Amino acid sequence: MISGPPAAGKGTQCERIVEKFGLIHISAGDLLRAEVEAGTAAGKLAAEYMNKGQLVPNKVVVDMVKHRLAQPDVQDQGWLLDGYPRSADQAAAILEEGIHPDVFFLIQVPDEDLIERVVGRRMDPETGQIYHLTFKPPPKDTLKRLIQRSDDTEEKAKARLEVHAGNVASVLDYYQDVLVEIDGSQDIGAVGSAIEDVLDTFQESSSLDEFQRQAEASSA
Ligand code: AMP
């Protein structure tokens, strides 16, 4: 799982993790934006909250995420859950299904940096790439088609920051055993290396465990 305030760099880091570790990226925000785009009843309700920077009600979010987690590709390849859970109730809902992460990354960035990151963020609708006008400049030939998320204004970002700050502690209560805090104010590469080091170590130790299990099973 990966968590952090808005524009902490979760999306960018998720791309790197997916590329290196082959997990399926499940972003609650992306799932909700797809519902909004498709004009479904859930999407219409979600849009009212997203436009104010507030959390979408659990009756929309929880089943949507549970449903995605149950799909065969996720079961085969493993998952990287981004932007969920965002409240204690959401954490409890997946724990009931026996879902607990191997690692919970919390990316920390000072509030003042986050607002600057949010307002400069742009997306290329053709490739899905996320850029920042200053920190990760887009190629010049894409500039005209770039779009800004409707909740990436200063006012809405402040509301989203408050929601995050109000909920994060209750979510962390569920994941103290696997919590890894990452300094997200470093550059993208350094944040990525910090995350990859943890996942590499985890992967090595779980394959060692698996090796030992198999060795024990064959000698029994
Ligand atoms: P994100 O793309 O993660 O920044 O999420 C964008 C917006 O989607 C948030 O500000 C919320 O309005 C909504 N959202 C995303 N994830 C959740 C969630 N787990 N629970 C409720 N609302 C969510």
mmCIF file of C-alpha atoms and ligand atoms in Angstrom:
data_model
loop_
_atom_site.group_PDB
_atom_site.id
_atom_site.type_symbol
_atom_site.label_atom_id
_atom_site.label_comp_id
_atom_site.label_asym_id
_atom_site.label_seq_id
_atom_site.Cartn_x
_atom_site.Cartn_y
_atom_site.Cartn_z
ATOM 1 C CA MET A 1 0.000 0.000 0.000
ATOM 2 C CA ILE A 2 1.121 3.519 -0.643
ATOM 3 C CA SER A 3 -0.249 6.566 1.089
ATOM 4 C CA GLY A 4 0.519 10.229 1.475
ATOM 5 C CA PRO A 5 -0.977 13.670 1.093
ATOM 6 C CA PRO A 6 -2.105 14.908 -2.338
ATOM 7 C CA ALA A 7 0.805 15.366 -4.774
ATOM 8 C CA ALA A 8 3.240 13.558 -2.463
ATOM 9 C CA GLY A 9 4.376 11.702 -5.591
ATOM 10 C CA LYS A 10 2.373 8.512 -5.170
ATOM 11 C CA GLY A 11 1.426 8.239 -8.844
ATOM 12 C CA THR A 12 5.007 8.689 -10.062
ATOM 13 C CA GLN A 13 6.360 6.168 -7.578
ATOM 14 C CA CYS A 14 3.590 3.698 -8.405
ATOM 15 C CA GLU A 15 4.668 3.759 -12.061
ATOM 16 C CA ARG A 16 8.215 2.857 -11.027
ATOM 17 C CA ILE A 17 7.119 0.105 -8.645
ATOM 18 C CA VAL A 18 4.808 -1.450 -11.237
ATOM 19 C CA GLU A 19 7.571 -1.430 -13.830
ATOM 20 C CA LYS A 20 10.103 -3.073 -11.536
ATOM 21 C CA PHE A 21 7.957 -5.476 -9.515
ATOM 22 C CA GLY A 22 5.106 -6.251 -11.952
ATOM 23 C CA LEU A 23 2.321 -5.533 -9.457
ATOM 24 C CA ILE A 24 -1.113 -4.326 -10.537
ATOM 25 C CA HIS A 25 -1.591 -0.662 -9.627
ATOM 26 C CA ILE A 26 -5.000 0.016 -8.099
ATOM 27 C CA SER A 27 -5.576 3.722 -7.564
ATOM 28 C CA ALA A 28 -8.856 4.537 -5.810
ATOM 29 C CA GLY A 29 -8.735 8.040 -7.333
ATOM 30 C CA ASP A 30 -8.250 6.629 -10.867
ATOM 31 C CA LEU A 31 -11.106 4.152 -10.386
ATOM 32 C CA LEU A 32 -13.344 7.007 -9.243
ATOM 33 C CA ARG A 33 -12.291 9.269 -12.128
ATOM 34 C CA ALA A 34 -13.153 6.440 -14.549
ATOM 35 C CA GLU A 35 -16.657 6.230 -13.026
ATOM 36 C CA VAL A 36 -17.045 10.002 -13.320
ATOM 37 C CA GLU A 37 -15.894 9.887 -16.943
ATOM 38 C CA ALA A 38 -18.298 7.059 -17.753
ATOM 39 C CA GLY A 39 -21.169 9.042 -16.224
ATOM 40 C CA THR A 40 -22.372 6.160 -14.006
ATOM 41 C CA ALA A 41 -24.600 6.738 -10.969
ATOM 42 C CA ALA A 42 -21.602 6.055 -8.705
ATOM 43 C CA GLY A 43 -19.537 8.505 -10.741
ATOM 44 C CA LYS A 44 -22.148 11.253 -10.455
ATOM 45 C CA LEU A 45 -22.270 10.882 -6.694
ATOM 46 C CA ALA A 46 -18.448 10.671 -6.442
ATOM 47 C CA ALA A 47 -17.975 13.853 -8.485
ATOM 48 C CA GLU A 48 -19.897 15.925 -5.925
ATOM 49 C CA TYR A 49 -17.349 15.020 -3.242
ATOM 50 C CA MET A 50 -14.234 15.001 -5.416
ATOM 51 C CA ASN A 51 -15.015 18.516 -6.622
ATOM 52 C CA LYS A 52 -14.887 19.711 -3.032
ATOM 53 C CA GLY A 53 -11.739 17.759 -2.165
ATOM 54 C CA GLN A 54 -13.718 15.571 0.241
ATOM 55 C CA LEU A 55 -13.772 11.807 0.641
ATOM 56 C CA VAL A 56 -16.292 9.973 -1.502
ATOM 57 C CA PRO A 57 -18.753 7.974 0.651
ATOM 58 C CA ASN A 58 -17.760 4.426 1.551
ATOM 59 C CA LYS A 59 -20.835 2.957 -0.154
ATOM 60 C CA VAL A 60 -19.189 3.916 -3.476
ATOM 61 C CA VAL A 61 -15.505 3.378 -2.709
ATOM 62 C CA VAL A 62 -15.330 0.217 -0.633
ATOM 63 C CA ASP A 63 -17.047 -2.202 -3.022
ATOM 64 C CA MET A 64 -15.313 -0.625 -5.996
ATOM 65 C CA VAL A 65 -11.871 -1.368 -4.503
ATOM 66 C CA LYS A 66 -12.852 -4.804 -3.165
ATOM 67 C CA HIS A 67 -14.155 -5.734 -6.615
ATOM 68 C CA ARG A 68 -10.890 -4.691 -8.281
ATOM 69 C CA LEU A 69 -8.808 -6.572 -5.697
ATOM 70 C CA ALA A 70 -10.723 -9.759 -6.482
ATOM 71 C CA GLN A 71 -9.983 -9.709 -10.259
ATOM 72 C CA PRO A 72 -7.782 -12.510 -11.643
ATOM 73 C CA ASP A 73 -4.901 -10.271 -12.824
ATOM 74 C CA VAL A 74 -4.571 -8.857 -9.310
ATOM 75 C CA GLN A 75 -4.757 -12.298 -7.732
ATOM 76 C CA ASP A 76 -1.993 -13.562 -10.053
ATOM 77 C CA GLN A 77 0.420 -10.663 -10.014
ATOM 78 C CA GLY A 78 -0.188 -9.027 -6.649
ATOM 79 C CA TRP A 79 -1.398 -5.496 -5.972
ATOM 80 C CA LEU A 80 -0.207 -2.019 -5.202
ATOM 81 C CA LEU A 81 -3.053 -0.122 -3.581
ATOM 82 C CA ASP A 82 -2.799 3.661 -3.881
ATOM 83 C CA GLY A 83 -5.146 6.095 -2.121
ATOM 84 C CA TYR A 84 -6.995 3.391 -0.225
ATOM 85 C CA PRO A 85 -7.717 3.036 2.672
ATOM 86 C CA ARG A 86 -8.200 6.694 3.533
ATOM 87 C CA SER A 87 -10.135 6.120 6.773
ATOM 88 C CA ALA A 88 -10.294 3.598 9.598
ATOM 89 C CA ASP A 89 -13.624 2.278 8.250
ATOM 90 C CA GLN A 90 -12.063 1.609 4.861
ATOM 91 C CA ALA A 91 -9.139 -0.205 6.495
ATOM 92 C CA ALA A 92 -11.555 -2.297 8.568
ATOM 93 C CA ALA A 93 -13.586 -3.175 5.453
ATOM 94 C CA ILE A 94 -10.655 -4.825 3.680
ATOM 95 C CA LEU A 95 -9.235 -6.379 6.833
ATOM 96 C CA GLU A 96 -12.561 -8.219 7.081
ATOM 97 C CA GLU A 97 -11.685 -9.773 3.722
ATOM 98 C CA GLY A 98 -8.298 -10.815 5.093
ATOM 99 C CA ILE A 99 -6.468 -8.141 3.111
ATOM 100 C CA HIS A 100 -3.339 -6.799 4.813
ATOM 101 C CA PRO A 101 -0.328 -5.376 2.933
ATOM 102 C CA ASP A 102 3.235 -6.689 3.098
ATOM 103 C CA VAL A 103 4.447 -3.082 3.308
ATOM 104 C CA PHE A 104 2.639 0.224 3.939
ATOM 105 C CA PHE A 105 4.568 3.203 2.550
ATOM 106 C CA LEU A 106 3.740 6.634 3.925
ATOM 107 C CA ILE A 107 5.284 9.365 1.796
ATOM 108 C CA GLN A 108 5.816 12.509 3.842
ATOM 109 C CA VAL A 109 6.172 15.975 2.286
ATOM 110 C CA PRO A 110 5.817 19.386 4.019
ATOM 111 C CA ASP A 111 2.454 21.079 3.306
ATOM 112 C CA GLU A 112 3.965 24.170 1.686
ATOM 113 C CA ASP A 113 5.754 22.060 -0.945
ATOM 114 C CA LEU A 114 2.581 20.121 -1.667
ATOM 115 C CA ILE A 115 0.513 23.126 -2.706
ATOM 116 C CA GLU A 116 3.228 24.137 -5.187
ATOM 117 C CA ARG A 117 3.331 20.588 -6.540
ATOM 118 C CA VAL A 118 -0.453 20.396 -6.891
ATOM 119 C CA VAL A 119 -0.992 23.624 -8.805
ATOM 120 C CA GLY A 120 1.815 22.872 -11.284
ATOM 121 C CA ARG A 121 0.675 19.314 -11.984
ATOM 122 C CA ARG A 122 -0.529 18.488 -15.506
ATOM 123 C CA MET A 123 -1.581 15.278 -17.259
ATOM 124 C CA ASP A 124 -1.117 14.250 -20.864
ATOM 125 C CA PRO A 125 -4.510 12.755 -21.809
ATOM 126 C CA GLU A 126 -2.953 10.780 -24.678
ATOM 127 C CA THR A 127 -0.337 8.923 -22.653
ATOM 128 C CA GLY A 128 -1.621 9.285 -19.088
ATOM 129 C CA GLN A 129 1.809 10.715 -18.113
ATOM 130 C CA ILE A 130 1.849 13.121 -15.177
ATOM 131 C CA TYR A 131 4.180 16.122 -15.340
ATOM 132 C CA HIS A 132 4.973 19.171 -13.252
ATOM 133 C CA LEU A 133 5.510 22.425 -15.102
ATOM 134 C CA THR A 134 8.669 23.142 -13.073
ATOM 135 C CA PHE A 135 9.838 19.912 -11.429
ATOM 136 C CA LYS A 136 9.125 17.408 -14.196
ATOM 137 C CA PRO A 137 8.678 19.523 -17.318
ATOM 138 C CA PRO A 138 6.610 18.005 -20.125
ATOM 139 C CA PRO A 139 8.009 17.706 -23.672
ATOM 140 C CA LYS A 140 7.290 20.977 -25.542
ATOM 141 C CA ASP A 141 5.207 19.300 -28.260
ATOM 142 C CA THR A 142 2.720 17.996 -25.668
ATOM 143 C CA LEU A 143 2.201 21.340 -23.890
ATOM 144 C CA LYS A 144 -0.977 22.336 -25.736
ATOM 145 C CA ARG A 145 -2.881 19.168 -24.983
ATOM 146 C CA LEU A 146 -2.008 18.926 -21.272
ATOM 147 C CA ILE A 147 -4.889 19.099 -18.820
ATOM 148 C CA GLN A 148 -5.137 19.995 -15.167
ATOM 149 C CA ARG A 149 -7.168 17.905 -12.739
ATOM 150 C CA SER A 150 -10.239 19.849 -11.612
ATOM 151 C CA ASP A 151 -9.311 19.283 -7.937
ATOM 152 C CA ASP A 152 -5.716 20.498 -8.422
ATOM 153 C CA THR A 153 -6.457 24.103 -7.468
ATOM 154 C CA GLU A 154 -4.942 25.711 -4.380
ATOM 155 C CA GLU A 155 -8.297 25.878 -2.588
ATOM 156 C CA LYS A 156 -9.230 22.248 -3.248
ATOM 157 C CA ALA A 157 -5.716 21.046 -2.492
ATOM 158 C CA LYS A 158 -5.945 22.698 0.938
ATOM 159 C CA ALA A 159 -9.220 20.866 1.611
ATOM 160 C CA ARG A 160 -7.651 17.567 0.489
ATOM 161 C CA LEU A 161 -4.628 18.179 2.734
ATOM 162 C CA GLU A 162 -6.911 18.724 5.714
ATOM 163 C CA VAL A 163 -8.806 15.522 4.987
ATOM 164 C CA HIS A 164 -5.525 13.606 4.781
ATOM 165 C CA ALA A 165 -4.186 15.115 8.006
ATOM 166 C CA GLY A 166 -7.452 14.333 9.809
ATOM 167 C CA ASN A 167 -7.505 10.668 8.780
ATOM 168 C CA VAL A 168 -3.936 9.451 8.435
ATOM 169 C CA ALA A 169 -3.362 8.541 12.095
ATOM 170 C CA SER A 170 -6.433 6.310 12.275
ATOM 171 C CA VAL A 171 -5.369 4.502 9.094
ATOM 172 C CA LEU A 172 -1.821 4.001 10.401
ATOM 173 C CA ASP A 173 -3.218 2.248 13.466
ATOM 174 C CA TYR A 174 -4.010 -0.676 11.170
ATOM 175 C CA TYR A 175 -0.568 -0.880 9.601
ATOM 176 C CA GLN A 176 2.000 -0.201 12.350
ATOM 177 C CA ASP A 177 3.516 -3.661 11.829
ATOM 178 C CA VAL A 178 4.393 -2.949 8.174
ATOM 179 C CA LEU A 179 4.773 0.846 8.178
ATOM 180 C CA VAL A 180 7.701 2.425 6.292
ATOM 181 C CA GLU A 181 7.932 6.215 6.236
ATOM 182 C CA ILE A 182 9.610 7.764 3.199
ATOM 183 C CA ASP A 183 10.935 11.307 2.891
ATOM 184 C CA GLY A 184 9.024 12.474 -0.190
ATOM 185 C CA SER A 185 10.740 15.868 -0.332
ATOM 186 C CA GLN A 186 13.794 14.267 -1.973
ATOM 187 C CA ASP A 187 14.021 14.114 -5.766
ATOM 188 C CA ILE A 188 12.003 11.486 -7.624
ATOM 189 C CA GLY A 189 14.959 9.125 -8.093
ATOM 190 C CA ALA A 190 15.959 9.210 -4.426
ATOM 191 C CA VAL A 191 12.389 8.553 -3.271
ATOM 192 C CA GLY A 192 12.181 5.698 -5.787
ATOM 193 C CA SER A 193 15.440 4.140 -4.549
ATOM 194 C CA ALA A 194 14.298 4.321 -0.930
ATOM 195 C CA ILE A 195 11.091 2.475 -1.845
ATOM 196 C CA GLU A 196 12.844 -0.079 -4.055
ATOM 197 C CA ASP A 197 15.406 -0.901 -1.341
ATOM 198 C CA VAL A 198 12.584 -1.854 1.012
ATOM 199 C CA LEU A 199 10.774 -3.917 -1.627
ATOM 200 C CA ASP A 200 13.999 -5.648 -2.724
ATOM 201 C CA THR A 201 14.741 -6.645 0.860
ATOM 202 C CA PHE A 202 11.181 -7.821 1.307
ATOM 203 C CA GLN A 203 11.308 -9.854 -1.895
ATOM 204 C CA GLU A 204 14.634 -11.465 -0.920
ATOM 205 C CA SER A 205 13.410 -12.414 2.528
ATOM 206 C CA SER A 206 10.119 -13.785 1.231
ATOM 207 C CA SER A 207 11.879 -15.910 -1.384
ATOM 208 C CA LEU A 208 14.222 -17.154 1.356
ATOM 209 C CA ASP A 209 11.163 -18.050 3.474
ATOM 210 C CA GLU A 210 9.652 -19.816 0.482
ATOM 211 C CA PHE A 211 12.932 -21.699 -0.128
ATOM 212 C CA GLN A 212 13.022 -22.792 3.519
ATOM 213 C CA ARG A 213 9.363 -23.883 3.407
ATOM 214 C CA GLN A 214 10.032 -25.980 0.313
ATOM 215 C CA ALA A 215 13.228 -27.462 1.820
ATOM 216 C CA GLU A 216 11.350 -28.377 5.015
ATOM 217 C CA ALA A 217 8.482 -29.866 3.012
ATOM 218 C CA SER A 218 10.807 -32.038 0.917
ATOM 219 C CA SER A 219 12.793 -33.302 3.931
ATOM 220 C CA ALA A 220 9.600 -34.153 5.871
HETATM 221 P P1 AMP B 1 -6.362 10.949 -5.592
HETATM 222 O O1 AMP B 1 -6.342 10.691 -7.055
HETATM 223 O O2 AMP B 1 -5.853 9.799 -4.781
HETATM 224 O O3 AMP B 1 -5.736 12.269 -5.216
HETATM 225 O O4 AMP B 1 -7.919 11.097 -5.195
HETATM 226 C C1 AMP B 1 -8.721 12.130 -5.739
HETATM 227 C C2 AMP B 1 -10.040 12.253 -5.005
HETATM 228 O O5 AMP B 1 -10.774 11.029 -5.128
HETATM 229 C C3 AMP B 1 -9.932 12.479 -3.499
HETATM 230 O O6 AMP B 1 -9.741 13.842 -3.179
HETATM 231 C C4 AMP B 1 -11.296 11.962 -3.024
HETATM 232 O O7 AMP B 1 -12.328 12.892 -3.306
HETATM 233 C C5 AMP B 1 -11.504 10.757 -3.933
HETATM 234 N N1 AMP B 1 -10.939 9.526 -3.331
HETATM 235 C C6 AMP B 1 -9.819 8.848 -3.725
HETATM 236 N N2 AMP B 1 -9.595 7.771 -2.951
HETATM 237 C C7 AMP B 1 -10.596 7.752 -2.039
HETATM 238 C C8 AMP B 1 -10.935 6.908 -0.948
HETATM 239 N N3 AMP B 1 -10.174 5.839 -0.618
HETATM 240 N N4 AMP B 1 -12.044 7.212 -0.223
HETATM 241 C C9 AMP B 1 -12.808 8.257 -0.526
HETATM 242 N N5 AMP B 1 -12.552 9.117 -1.532
HETATM 243 C C10 AMP B 1 -11.459 8.872 -2.286
#
